[in-house]
Coordinates of C-alpha atoms in Angstrom, one line a residue:
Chain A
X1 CA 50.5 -27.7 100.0
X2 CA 51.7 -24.2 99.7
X3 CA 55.1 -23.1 97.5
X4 CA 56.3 -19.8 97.7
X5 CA 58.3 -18.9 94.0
X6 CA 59.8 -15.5 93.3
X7 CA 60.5 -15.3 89.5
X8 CA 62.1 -12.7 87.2
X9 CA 61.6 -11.5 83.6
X10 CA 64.9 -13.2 83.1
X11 CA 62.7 -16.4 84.1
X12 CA 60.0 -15.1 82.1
X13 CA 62.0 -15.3 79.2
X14 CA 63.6 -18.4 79.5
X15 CA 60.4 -20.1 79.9
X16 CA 59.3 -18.7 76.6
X17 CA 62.8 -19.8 75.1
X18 CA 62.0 -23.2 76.5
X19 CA 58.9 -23.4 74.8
X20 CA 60.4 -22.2 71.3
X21 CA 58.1 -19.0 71.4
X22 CA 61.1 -17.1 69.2
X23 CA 61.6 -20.1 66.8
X24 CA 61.9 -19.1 63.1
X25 CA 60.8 -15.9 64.0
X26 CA 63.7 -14.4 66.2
X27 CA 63.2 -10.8 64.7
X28 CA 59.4 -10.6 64.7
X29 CA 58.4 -7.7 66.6
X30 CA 55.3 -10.1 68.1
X31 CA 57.6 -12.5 69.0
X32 CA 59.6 -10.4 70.7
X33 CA 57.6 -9.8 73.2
X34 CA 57.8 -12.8 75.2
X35 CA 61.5 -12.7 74.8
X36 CA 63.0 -8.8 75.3
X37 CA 63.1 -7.1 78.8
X38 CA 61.2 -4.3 77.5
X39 CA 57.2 -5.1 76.4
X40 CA 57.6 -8.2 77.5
X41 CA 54.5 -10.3 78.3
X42 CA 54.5 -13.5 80.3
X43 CA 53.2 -16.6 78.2
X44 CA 50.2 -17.9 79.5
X45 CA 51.3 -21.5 79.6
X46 CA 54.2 -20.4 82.2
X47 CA 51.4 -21.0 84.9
X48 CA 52.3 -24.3 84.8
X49 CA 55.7 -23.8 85.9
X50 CA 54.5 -20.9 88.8
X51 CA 54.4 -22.0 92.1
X52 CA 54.9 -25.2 91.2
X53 CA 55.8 -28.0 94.2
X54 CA 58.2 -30.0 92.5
X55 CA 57.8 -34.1 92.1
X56 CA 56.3 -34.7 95.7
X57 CA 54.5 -37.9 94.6
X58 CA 57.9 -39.1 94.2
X59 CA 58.8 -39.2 97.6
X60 CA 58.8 -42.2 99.6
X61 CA 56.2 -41.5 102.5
X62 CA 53.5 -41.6 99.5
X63 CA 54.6 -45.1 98.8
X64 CA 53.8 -44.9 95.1
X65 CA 55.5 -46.7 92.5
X66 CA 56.2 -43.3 90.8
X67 CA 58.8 -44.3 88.1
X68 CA 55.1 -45.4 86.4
X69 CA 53.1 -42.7 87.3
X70 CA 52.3 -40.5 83.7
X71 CA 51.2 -36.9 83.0
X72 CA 47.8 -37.5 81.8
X73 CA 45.8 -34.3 81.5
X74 CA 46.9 -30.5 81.9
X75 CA 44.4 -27.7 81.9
X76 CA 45.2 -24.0 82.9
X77 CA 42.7 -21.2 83.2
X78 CA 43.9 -17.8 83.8
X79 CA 42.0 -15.3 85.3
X80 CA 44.2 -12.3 85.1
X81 CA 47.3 -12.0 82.8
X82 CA 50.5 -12.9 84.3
X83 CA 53.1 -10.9 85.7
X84 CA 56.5 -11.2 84.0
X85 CA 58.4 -10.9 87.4
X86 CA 57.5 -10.9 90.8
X87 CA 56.4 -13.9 93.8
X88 CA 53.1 -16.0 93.4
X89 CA 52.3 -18.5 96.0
X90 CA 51.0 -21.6 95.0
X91 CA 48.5 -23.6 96.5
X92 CA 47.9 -27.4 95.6
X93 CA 45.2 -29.4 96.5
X94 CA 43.9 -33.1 95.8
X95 CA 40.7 -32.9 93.9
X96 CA 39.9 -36.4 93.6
X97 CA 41.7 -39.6 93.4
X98 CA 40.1 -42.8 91.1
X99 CA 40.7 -46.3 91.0
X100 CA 40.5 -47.8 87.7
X101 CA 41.7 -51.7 89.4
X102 CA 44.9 -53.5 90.1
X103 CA 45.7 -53.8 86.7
X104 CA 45.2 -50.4 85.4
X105 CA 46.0 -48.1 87.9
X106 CA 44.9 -45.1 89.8
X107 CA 44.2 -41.2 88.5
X108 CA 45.1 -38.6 91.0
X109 CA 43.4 -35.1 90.0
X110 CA 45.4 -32.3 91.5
X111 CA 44.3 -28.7 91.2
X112 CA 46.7 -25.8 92.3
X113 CA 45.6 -22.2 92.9
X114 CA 48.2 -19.3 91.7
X115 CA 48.6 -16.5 93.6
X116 CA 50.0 -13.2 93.3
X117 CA 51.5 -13.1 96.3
X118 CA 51.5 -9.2 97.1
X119 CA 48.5 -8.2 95.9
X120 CA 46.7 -12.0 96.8
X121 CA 44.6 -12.2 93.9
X122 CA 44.5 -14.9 91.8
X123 CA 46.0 -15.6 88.9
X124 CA 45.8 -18.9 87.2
X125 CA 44.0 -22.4 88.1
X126 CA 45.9 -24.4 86.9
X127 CA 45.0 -28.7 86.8
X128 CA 47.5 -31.7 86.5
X129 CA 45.7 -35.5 86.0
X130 CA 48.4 -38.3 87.1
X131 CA 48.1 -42.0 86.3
X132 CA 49.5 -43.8 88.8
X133 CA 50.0 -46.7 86.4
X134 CA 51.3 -49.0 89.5
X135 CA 48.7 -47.9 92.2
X136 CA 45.7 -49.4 91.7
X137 CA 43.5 -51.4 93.4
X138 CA 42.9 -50.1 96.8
X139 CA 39.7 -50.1 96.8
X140 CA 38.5 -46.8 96.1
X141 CA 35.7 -45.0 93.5
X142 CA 35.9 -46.0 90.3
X143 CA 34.3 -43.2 88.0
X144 CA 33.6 -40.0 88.6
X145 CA 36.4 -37.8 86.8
X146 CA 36.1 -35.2 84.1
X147 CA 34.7 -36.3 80.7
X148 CA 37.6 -34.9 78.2
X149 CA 36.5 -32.4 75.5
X150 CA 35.2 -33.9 72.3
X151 CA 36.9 -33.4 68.9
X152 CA 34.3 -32.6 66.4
X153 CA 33.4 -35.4 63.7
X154 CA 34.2 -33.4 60.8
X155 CA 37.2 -31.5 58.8
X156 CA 39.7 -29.3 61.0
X157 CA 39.0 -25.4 60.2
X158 CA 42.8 -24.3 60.6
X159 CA 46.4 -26.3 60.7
X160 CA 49.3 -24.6 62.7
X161 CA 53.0 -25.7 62.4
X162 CA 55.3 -25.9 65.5
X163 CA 58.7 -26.7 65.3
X164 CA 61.0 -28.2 68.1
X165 CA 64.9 -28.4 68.1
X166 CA 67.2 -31.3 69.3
X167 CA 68.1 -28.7 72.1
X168 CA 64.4 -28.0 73.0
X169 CA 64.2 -30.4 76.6
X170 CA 67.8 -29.0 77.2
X171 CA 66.4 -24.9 77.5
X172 CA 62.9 -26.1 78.9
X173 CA 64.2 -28.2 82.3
X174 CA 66.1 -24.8 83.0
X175 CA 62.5 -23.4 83.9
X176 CA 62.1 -26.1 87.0
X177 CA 61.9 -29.8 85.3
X178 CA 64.7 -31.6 86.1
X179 CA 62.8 -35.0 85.6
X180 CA 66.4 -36.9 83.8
X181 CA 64.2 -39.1 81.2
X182 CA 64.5 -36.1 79.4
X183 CA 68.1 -35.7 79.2
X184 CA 70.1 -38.6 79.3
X185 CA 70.0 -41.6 77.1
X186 CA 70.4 -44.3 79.3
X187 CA 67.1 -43.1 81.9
X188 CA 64.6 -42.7 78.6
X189 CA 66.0 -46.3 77.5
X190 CA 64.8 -47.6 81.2
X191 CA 61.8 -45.7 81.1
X192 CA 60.9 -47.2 77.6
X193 CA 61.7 -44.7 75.2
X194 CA 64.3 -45.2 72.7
X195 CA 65.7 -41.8 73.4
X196 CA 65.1 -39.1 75.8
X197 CA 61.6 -37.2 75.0
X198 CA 60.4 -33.8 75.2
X199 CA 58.7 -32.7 78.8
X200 CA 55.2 -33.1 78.0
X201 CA 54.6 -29.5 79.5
X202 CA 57.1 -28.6 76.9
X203 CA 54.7 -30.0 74.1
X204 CA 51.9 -28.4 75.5
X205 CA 53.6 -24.7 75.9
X206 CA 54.9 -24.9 72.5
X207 CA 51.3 -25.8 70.6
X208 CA 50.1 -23.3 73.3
X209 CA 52.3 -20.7 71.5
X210 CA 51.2 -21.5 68.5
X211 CA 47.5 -21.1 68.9
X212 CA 48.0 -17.7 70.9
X213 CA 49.8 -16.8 67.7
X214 CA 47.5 -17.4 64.9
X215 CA 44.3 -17.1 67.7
X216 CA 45.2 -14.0 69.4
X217 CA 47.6 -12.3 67.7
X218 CA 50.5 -12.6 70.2
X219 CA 48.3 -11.0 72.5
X220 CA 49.2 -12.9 76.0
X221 CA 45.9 -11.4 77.7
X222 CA 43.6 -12.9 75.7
X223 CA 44.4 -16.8 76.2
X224 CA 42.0 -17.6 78.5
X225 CA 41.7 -21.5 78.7
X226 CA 43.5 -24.4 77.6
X227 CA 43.9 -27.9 78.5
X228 CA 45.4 -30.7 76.8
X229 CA 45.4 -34.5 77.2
X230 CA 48.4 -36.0 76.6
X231 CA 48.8 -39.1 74.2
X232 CA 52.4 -39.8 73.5
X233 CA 55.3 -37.7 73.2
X234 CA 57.1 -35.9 71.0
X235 CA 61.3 -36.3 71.0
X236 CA 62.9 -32.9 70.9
X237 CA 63.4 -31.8 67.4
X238 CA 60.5 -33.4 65.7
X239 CA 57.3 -30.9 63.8
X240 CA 54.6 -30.4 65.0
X241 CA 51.0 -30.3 63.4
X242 CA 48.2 -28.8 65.4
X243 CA 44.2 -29.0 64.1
X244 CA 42.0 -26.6 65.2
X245 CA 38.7 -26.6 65.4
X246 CA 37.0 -23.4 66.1
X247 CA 33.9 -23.2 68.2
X248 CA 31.1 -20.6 69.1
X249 CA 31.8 -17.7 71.8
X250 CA 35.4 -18.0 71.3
X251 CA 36.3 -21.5 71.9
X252 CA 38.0 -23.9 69.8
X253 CA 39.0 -27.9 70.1
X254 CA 42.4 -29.1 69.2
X255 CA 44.7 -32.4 68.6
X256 CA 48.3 -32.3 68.3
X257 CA 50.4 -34.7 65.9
X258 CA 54.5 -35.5 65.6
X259 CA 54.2 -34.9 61.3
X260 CA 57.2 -37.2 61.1
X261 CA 55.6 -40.3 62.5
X262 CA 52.2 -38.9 62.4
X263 CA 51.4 -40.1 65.8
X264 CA 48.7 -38.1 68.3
X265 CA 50.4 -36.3 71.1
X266 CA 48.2 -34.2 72.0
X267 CA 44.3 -35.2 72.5
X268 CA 40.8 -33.8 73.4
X269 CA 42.7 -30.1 73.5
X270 CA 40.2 -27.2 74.3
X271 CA 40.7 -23.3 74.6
X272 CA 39.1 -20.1 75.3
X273 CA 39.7 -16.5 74.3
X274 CA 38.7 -13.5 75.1
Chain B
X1 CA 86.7 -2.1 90.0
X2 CA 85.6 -4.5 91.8
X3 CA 82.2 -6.8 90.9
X4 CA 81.0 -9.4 93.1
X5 CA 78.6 -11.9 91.2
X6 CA 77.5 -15.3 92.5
X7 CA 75.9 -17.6 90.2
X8 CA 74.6 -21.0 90.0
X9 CA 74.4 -24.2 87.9
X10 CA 71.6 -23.0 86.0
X11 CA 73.6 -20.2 85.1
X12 CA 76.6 -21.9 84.2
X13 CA 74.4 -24.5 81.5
X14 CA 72.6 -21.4 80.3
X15 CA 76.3 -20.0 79.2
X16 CA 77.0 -23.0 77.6
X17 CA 73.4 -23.2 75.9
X18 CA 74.2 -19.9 75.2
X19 CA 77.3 -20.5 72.6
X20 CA 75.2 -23.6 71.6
X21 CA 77.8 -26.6 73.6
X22 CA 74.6 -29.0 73.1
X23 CA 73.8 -27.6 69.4
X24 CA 73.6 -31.3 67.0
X25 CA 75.3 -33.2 70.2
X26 CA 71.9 -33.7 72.5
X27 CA 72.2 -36.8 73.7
X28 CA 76.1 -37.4 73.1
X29 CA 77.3 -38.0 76.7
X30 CA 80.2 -35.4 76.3
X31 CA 78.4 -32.6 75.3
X32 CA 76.2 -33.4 78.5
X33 CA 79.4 -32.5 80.6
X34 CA 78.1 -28.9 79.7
X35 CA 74.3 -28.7 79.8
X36 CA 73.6 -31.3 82.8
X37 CA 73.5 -30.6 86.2
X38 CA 75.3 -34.0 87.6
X39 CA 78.9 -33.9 86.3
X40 CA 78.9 -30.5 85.0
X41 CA 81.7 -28.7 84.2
X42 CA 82.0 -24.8 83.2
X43 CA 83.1 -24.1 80.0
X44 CA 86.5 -21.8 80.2
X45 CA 85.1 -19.0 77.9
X46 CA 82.2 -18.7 80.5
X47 CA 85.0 -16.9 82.4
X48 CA 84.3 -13.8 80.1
X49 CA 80.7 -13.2 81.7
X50 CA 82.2 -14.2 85.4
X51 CA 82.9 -10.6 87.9
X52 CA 81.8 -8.7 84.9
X53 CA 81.2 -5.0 85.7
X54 CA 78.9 -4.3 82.8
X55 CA 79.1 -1.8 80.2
X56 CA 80.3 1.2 82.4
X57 CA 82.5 2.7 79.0
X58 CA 78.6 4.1 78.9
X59 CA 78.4 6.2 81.7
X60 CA 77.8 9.7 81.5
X61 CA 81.1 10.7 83.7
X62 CA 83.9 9.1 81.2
X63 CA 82.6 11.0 78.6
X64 CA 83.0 8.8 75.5
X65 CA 81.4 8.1 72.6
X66 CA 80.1 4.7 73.6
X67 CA 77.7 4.2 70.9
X68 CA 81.0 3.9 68.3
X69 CA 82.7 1.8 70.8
X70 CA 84.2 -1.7 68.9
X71 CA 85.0 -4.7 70.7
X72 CA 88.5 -5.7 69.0
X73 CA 90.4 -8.4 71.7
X74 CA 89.7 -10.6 73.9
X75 CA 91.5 -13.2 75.8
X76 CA 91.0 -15.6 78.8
X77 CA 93.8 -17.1 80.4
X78 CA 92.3 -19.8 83.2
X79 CA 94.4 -20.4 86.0
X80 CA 92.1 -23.0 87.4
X81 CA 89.0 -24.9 86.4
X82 CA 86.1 -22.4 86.8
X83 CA 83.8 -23.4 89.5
X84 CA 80.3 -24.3 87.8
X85 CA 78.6 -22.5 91.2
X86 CA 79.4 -20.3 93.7
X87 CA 80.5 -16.3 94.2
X88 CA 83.7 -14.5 92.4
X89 CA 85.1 -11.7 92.8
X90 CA 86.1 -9.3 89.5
X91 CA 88.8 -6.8 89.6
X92 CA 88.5 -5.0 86.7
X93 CA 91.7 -2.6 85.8
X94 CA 92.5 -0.5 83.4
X95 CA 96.0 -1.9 81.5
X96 CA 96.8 1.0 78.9
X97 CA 95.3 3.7 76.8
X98 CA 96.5 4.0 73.7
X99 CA 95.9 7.2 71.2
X100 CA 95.7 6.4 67.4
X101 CA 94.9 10.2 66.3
X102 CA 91.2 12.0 66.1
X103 CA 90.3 10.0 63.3
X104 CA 91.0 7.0 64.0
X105 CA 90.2 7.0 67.6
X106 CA 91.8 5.5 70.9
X107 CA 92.4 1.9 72.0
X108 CA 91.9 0.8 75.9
X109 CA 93.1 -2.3 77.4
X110 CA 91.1 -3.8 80.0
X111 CA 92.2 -6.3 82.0
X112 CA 89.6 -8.2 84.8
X113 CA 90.9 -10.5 87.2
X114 CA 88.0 -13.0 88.2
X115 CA 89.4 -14.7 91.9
X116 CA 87.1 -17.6 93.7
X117 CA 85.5 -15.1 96.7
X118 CA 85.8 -17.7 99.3
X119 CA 88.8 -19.2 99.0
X120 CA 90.8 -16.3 97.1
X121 CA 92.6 -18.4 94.0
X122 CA 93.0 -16.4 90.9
X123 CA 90.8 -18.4 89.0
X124 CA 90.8 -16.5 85.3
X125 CA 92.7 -13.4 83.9
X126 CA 90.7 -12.1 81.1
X127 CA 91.6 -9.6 78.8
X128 CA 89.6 -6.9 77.0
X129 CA 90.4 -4.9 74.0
X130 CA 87.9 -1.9 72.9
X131 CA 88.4 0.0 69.9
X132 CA 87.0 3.4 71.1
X133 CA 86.2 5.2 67.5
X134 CA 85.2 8.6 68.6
X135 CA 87.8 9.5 71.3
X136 CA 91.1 9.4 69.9
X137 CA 93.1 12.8 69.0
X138 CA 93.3 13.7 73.1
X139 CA 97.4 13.4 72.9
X140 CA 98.2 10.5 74.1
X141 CA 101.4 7.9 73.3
X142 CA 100.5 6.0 70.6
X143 CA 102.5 2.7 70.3
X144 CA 103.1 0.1 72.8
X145 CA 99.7 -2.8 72.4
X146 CA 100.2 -6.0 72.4
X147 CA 100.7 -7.5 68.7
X148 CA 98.3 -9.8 67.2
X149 CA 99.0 -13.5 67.6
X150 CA 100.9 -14.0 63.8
X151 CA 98.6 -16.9 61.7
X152 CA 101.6 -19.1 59.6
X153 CA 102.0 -18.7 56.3
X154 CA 100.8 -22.5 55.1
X155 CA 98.0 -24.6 55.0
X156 CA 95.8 -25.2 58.2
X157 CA 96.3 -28.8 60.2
X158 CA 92.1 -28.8 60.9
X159 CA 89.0 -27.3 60.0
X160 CA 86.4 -27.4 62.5
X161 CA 82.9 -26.7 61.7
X162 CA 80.1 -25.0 63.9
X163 CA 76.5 -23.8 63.7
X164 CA 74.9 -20.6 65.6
X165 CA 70.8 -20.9 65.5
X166 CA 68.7 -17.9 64.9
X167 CA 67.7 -17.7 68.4
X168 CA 71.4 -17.5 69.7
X169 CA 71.4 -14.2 71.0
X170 CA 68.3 -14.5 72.5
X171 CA 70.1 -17.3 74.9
X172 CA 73.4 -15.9 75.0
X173 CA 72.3 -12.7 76.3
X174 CA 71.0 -14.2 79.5
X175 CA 74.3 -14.4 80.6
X176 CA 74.5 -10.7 80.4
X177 CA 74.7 -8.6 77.9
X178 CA 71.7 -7.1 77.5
X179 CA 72.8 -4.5 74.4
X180 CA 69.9 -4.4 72.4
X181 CA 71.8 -4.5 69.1
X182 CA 72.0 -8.2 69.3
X183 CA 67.9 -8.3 69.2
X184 CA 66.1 -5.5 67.9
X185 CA 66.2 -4.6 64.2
X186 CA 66.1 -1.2 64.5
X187 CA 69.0 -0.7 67.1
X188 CA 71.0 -2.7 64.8
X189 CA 70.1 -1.1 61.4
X190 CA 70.9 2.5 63.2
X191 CA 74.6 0.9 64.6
X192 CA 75.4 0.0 60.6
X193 CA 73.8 -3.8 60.3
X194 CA 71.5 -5.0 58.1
X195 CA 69.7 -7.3 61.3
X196 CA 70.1 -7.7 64.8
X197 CA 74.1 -9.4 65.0
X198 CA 75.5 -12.1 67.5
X199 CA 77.2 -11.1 70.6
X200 CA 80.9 -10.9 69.6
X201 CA 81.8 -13.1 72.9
X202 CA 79.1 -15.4 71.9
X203 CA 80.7 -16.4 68.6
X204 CA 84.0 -16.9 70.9
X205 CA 81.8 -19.1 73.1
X206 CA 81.0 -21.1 70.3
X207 CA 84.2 -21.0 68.4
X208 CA 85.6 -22.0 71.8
X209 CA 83.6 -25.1 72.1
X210 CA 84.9 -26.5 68.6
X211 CA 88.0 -26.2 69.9
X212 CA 87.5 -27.5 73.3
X213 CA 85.7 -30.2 72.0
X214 CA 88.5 -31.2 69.0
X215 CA 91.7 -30.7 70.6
X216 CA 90.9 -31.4 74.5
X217 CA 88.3 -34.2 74.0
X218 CA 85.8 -31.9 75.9
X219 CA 87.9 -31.7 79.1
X220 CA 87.4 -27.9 80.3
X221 CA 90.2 -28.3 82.8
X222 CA 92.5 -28.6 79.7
X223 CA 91.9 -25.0 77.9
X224 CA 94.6 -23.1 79.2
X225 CA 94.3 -19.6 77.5
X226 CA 92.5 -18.6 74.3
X227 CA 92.9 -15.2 72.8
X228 CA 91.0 -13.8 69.5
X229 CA 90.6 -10.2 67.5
X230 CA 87.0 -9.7 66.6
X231 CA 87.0 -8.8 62.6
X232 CA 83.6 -8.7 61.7
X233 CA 80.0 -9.7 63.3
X234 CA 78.8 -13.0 63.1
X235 CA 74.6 -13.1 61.8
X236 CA 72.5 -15.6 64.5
X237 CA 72.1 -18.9 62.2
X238 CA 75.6 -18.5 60.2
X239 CA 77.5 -21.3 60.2
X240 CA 81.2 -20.7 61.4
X241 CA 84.6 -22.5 60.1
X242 CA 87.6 -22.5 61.8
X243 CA 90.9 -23.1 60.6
X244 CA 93.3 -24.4 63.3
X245 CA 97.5 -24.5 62.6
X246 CA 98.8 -26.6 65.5
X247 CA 101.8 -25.7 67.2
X248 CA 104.6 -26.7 69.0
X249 CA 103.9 -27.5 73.2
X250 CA 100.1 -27.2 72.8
X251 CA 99.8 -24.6 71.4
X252 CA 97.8 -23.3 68.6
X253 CA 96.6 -20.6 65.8
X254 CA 93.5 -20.3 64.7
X255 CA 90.9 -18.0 62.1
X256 CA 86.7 -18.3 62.1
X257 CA 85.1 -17.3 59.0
X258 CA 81.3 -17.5 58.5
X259 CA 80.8 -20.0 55.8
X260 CA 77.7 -18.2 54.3
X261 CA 79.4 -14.9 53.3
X262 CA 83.3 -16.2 53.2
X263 CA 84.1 -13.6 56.0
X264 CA 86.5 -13.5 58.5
X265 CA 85.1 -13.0 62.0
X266 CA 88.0 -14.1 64.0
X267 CA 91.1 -13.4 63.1
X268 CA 95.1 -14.0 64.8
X269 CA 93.6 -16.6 66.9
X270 CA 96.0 -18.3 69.9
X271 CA 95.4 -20.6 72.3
X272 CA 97.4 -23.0 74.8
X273 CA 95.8 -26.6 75.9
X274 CA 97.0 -28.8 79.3

């Protein structure tokens, strides 16, 4: 599947809005970067949002029960830093597809490809793991997937703070999400949620922000790797509380946790500088 | 002049992001009138950023000092409910020129008729005052503007409250006005502020909302006209109170102060509801 997506700075910078890269530091020369015309770098996490083919398992010649399917895993790996305006082409593709039984479900591993689609190099791998809570049970392989990265068995070497407003979901569907669990009341109450929750991409580009803050010094370039499984998810204004573990060869293991109802949202995380 | 601009409904919930419709009101079903796509309706100050023909007081040719140019006025009239998608058309004219002496400088009344471009309705007549410090003393008449809208001379019927976040500006100007002043430090401390100062229109925006939301039970077809001189700059994350005298025939006065410092920012407020 092949989506074309032409994208300006303007875009640029409302992804980084969505993510709360300027939060509680709106005149900080770093964090003006991903948020002023001029200097401006593209966040790493905005792969995610390039290229991207919308909610096709949601339509009906897939026959899924998609109203149950979840956002599982997301892993991005860029291989050179994105541009902050311009067309990418974006090229998805099945990797595998598991079936864990009637009763649990199947996990659909997609992988898409990001182009830059002038030049043609590429720019970003970027994963998505689906489980397709109401699709299991046809028969297929059962193991076989990725084993997720392992949090050490030992005390976290650095803590990072994130904040998110009440607003937060509101900004981030602007860059492409329109998914309404996350908006109105009445969908998230249907979908089993007291109240509408954050985008789980939003989550993940926020404690992404925080790492390339305090890992890389702002410096968009150097974020190499990072992927996320997702536990639970955050509503939009709660804090949250990031562990890092850092590893040899510039690598480091993370988990994510709402501090107000100290519950994991974010599991098995893993990244990569340069 | 004439500015064609076509815009979307992305554009017209980043506006009301913008002047912070949604700000403490997420999931309140009203406030959603502004910020979701499905029963959307544009917010009557977004009329200000509609057909706008950018800052062109800057270019070389006129000759001004544009760097000491104040906004002072501004007023929309709406003539019907603004579209929240489609293409206008902006006639932009020049109404008077008024000359206060070389040291005080000169006064210029805009005045930018903003017509849907298919159909041809005036939708908005919107009204710009601009105080323009350096270029006064070149012998022109110097009476004749409009007079302020006169506050009473008793106690105020409401007070509304409202909250700007420190990432305001960094919204609002997506709806643009790109003056740096309103981001970087340094722009700002040169212009005379101590930090980086909201967008005059945003705090209109906002102030706007209260009243949209108070006296018209958030019904944007109901704002008839609303017309405000600017008296000092709002800081992004002041809190802003507004004082509303109620009229006779739906009409109203109004004054905005920033609670923080006790300062006026709006002053000789008017404005006419449905």
């Amino acid at each position: 599947m092949v989506t074309r997506h032409a994208f300006t700075r303007r875009d640029a910078i409302l992804y980084a809005l969505g993510v709360g890269a300027a939060l509680g530091r709106a005149v900080d020369a770093r964090a003006l970067r991903f948020v002023y015309e001029e200097g401006l770098q593209a966040l790493p996490t905005m792969a995610v949002v390039l290229g991207y083919p919308g909610f096709w398992l949601r339509e009906p010649r897939f026959g899924l029960d998609w109203p149950r399917i979840l956002h599982a895993e997301q892993a991005v790996e860029i291989h050179r830093p994105l541009p902050v305006e311009g067309a990418v082409r974006g090229e998805t593709n099945i990797e595998n597809l598991l079936d864990k039984g009637k009763d649990k479900g199947a996990v659909l591993y997609l992988r898409r490809e990001v182009f830059d689609d002038r030049s043609g190099e590429l720019l970003a791998t970027v994963r998505q793991t689906s489980f397709l809570r109401g699709d299991g049970g046809f028969g297929g392989r059962r193991d076989g997937g990725p084993e997720p990265f392992p949090i050490p068995d030992r005390s976290c070497d650095i803590v990072l703070e994130s904040r998110t407003t009440p607003e937060q979901a509101l900004i981030y569907r602007l860059s492409g999400d329109h998914n309404p669990v996350h908006v109105l009341p009445e969908v998230a109450r249907r979908a089993g949620f007291e109240k509408p929750i954050l985008h789980g991409l939003c989550t993940y580009g926020v404690v992404g922000c925080a790492l390339l803050t305090h890992l890389c010094a702002d410096d968009a370039s150097r974020l190499r790797r990072l992927d996320v499984r997702f536990s639970s998810p955050v509503f939009p204004g709660e804090s949250i509380r990031t562990d890092v573990w850092l590893l040899a060869d510039g690598k480091a293991a993370f988990q994510s946790r709402v501090v107000e109802r100290d519950v994991l949202v974010l599991n098995n995380g893993y990244l990569e500088i340069r």
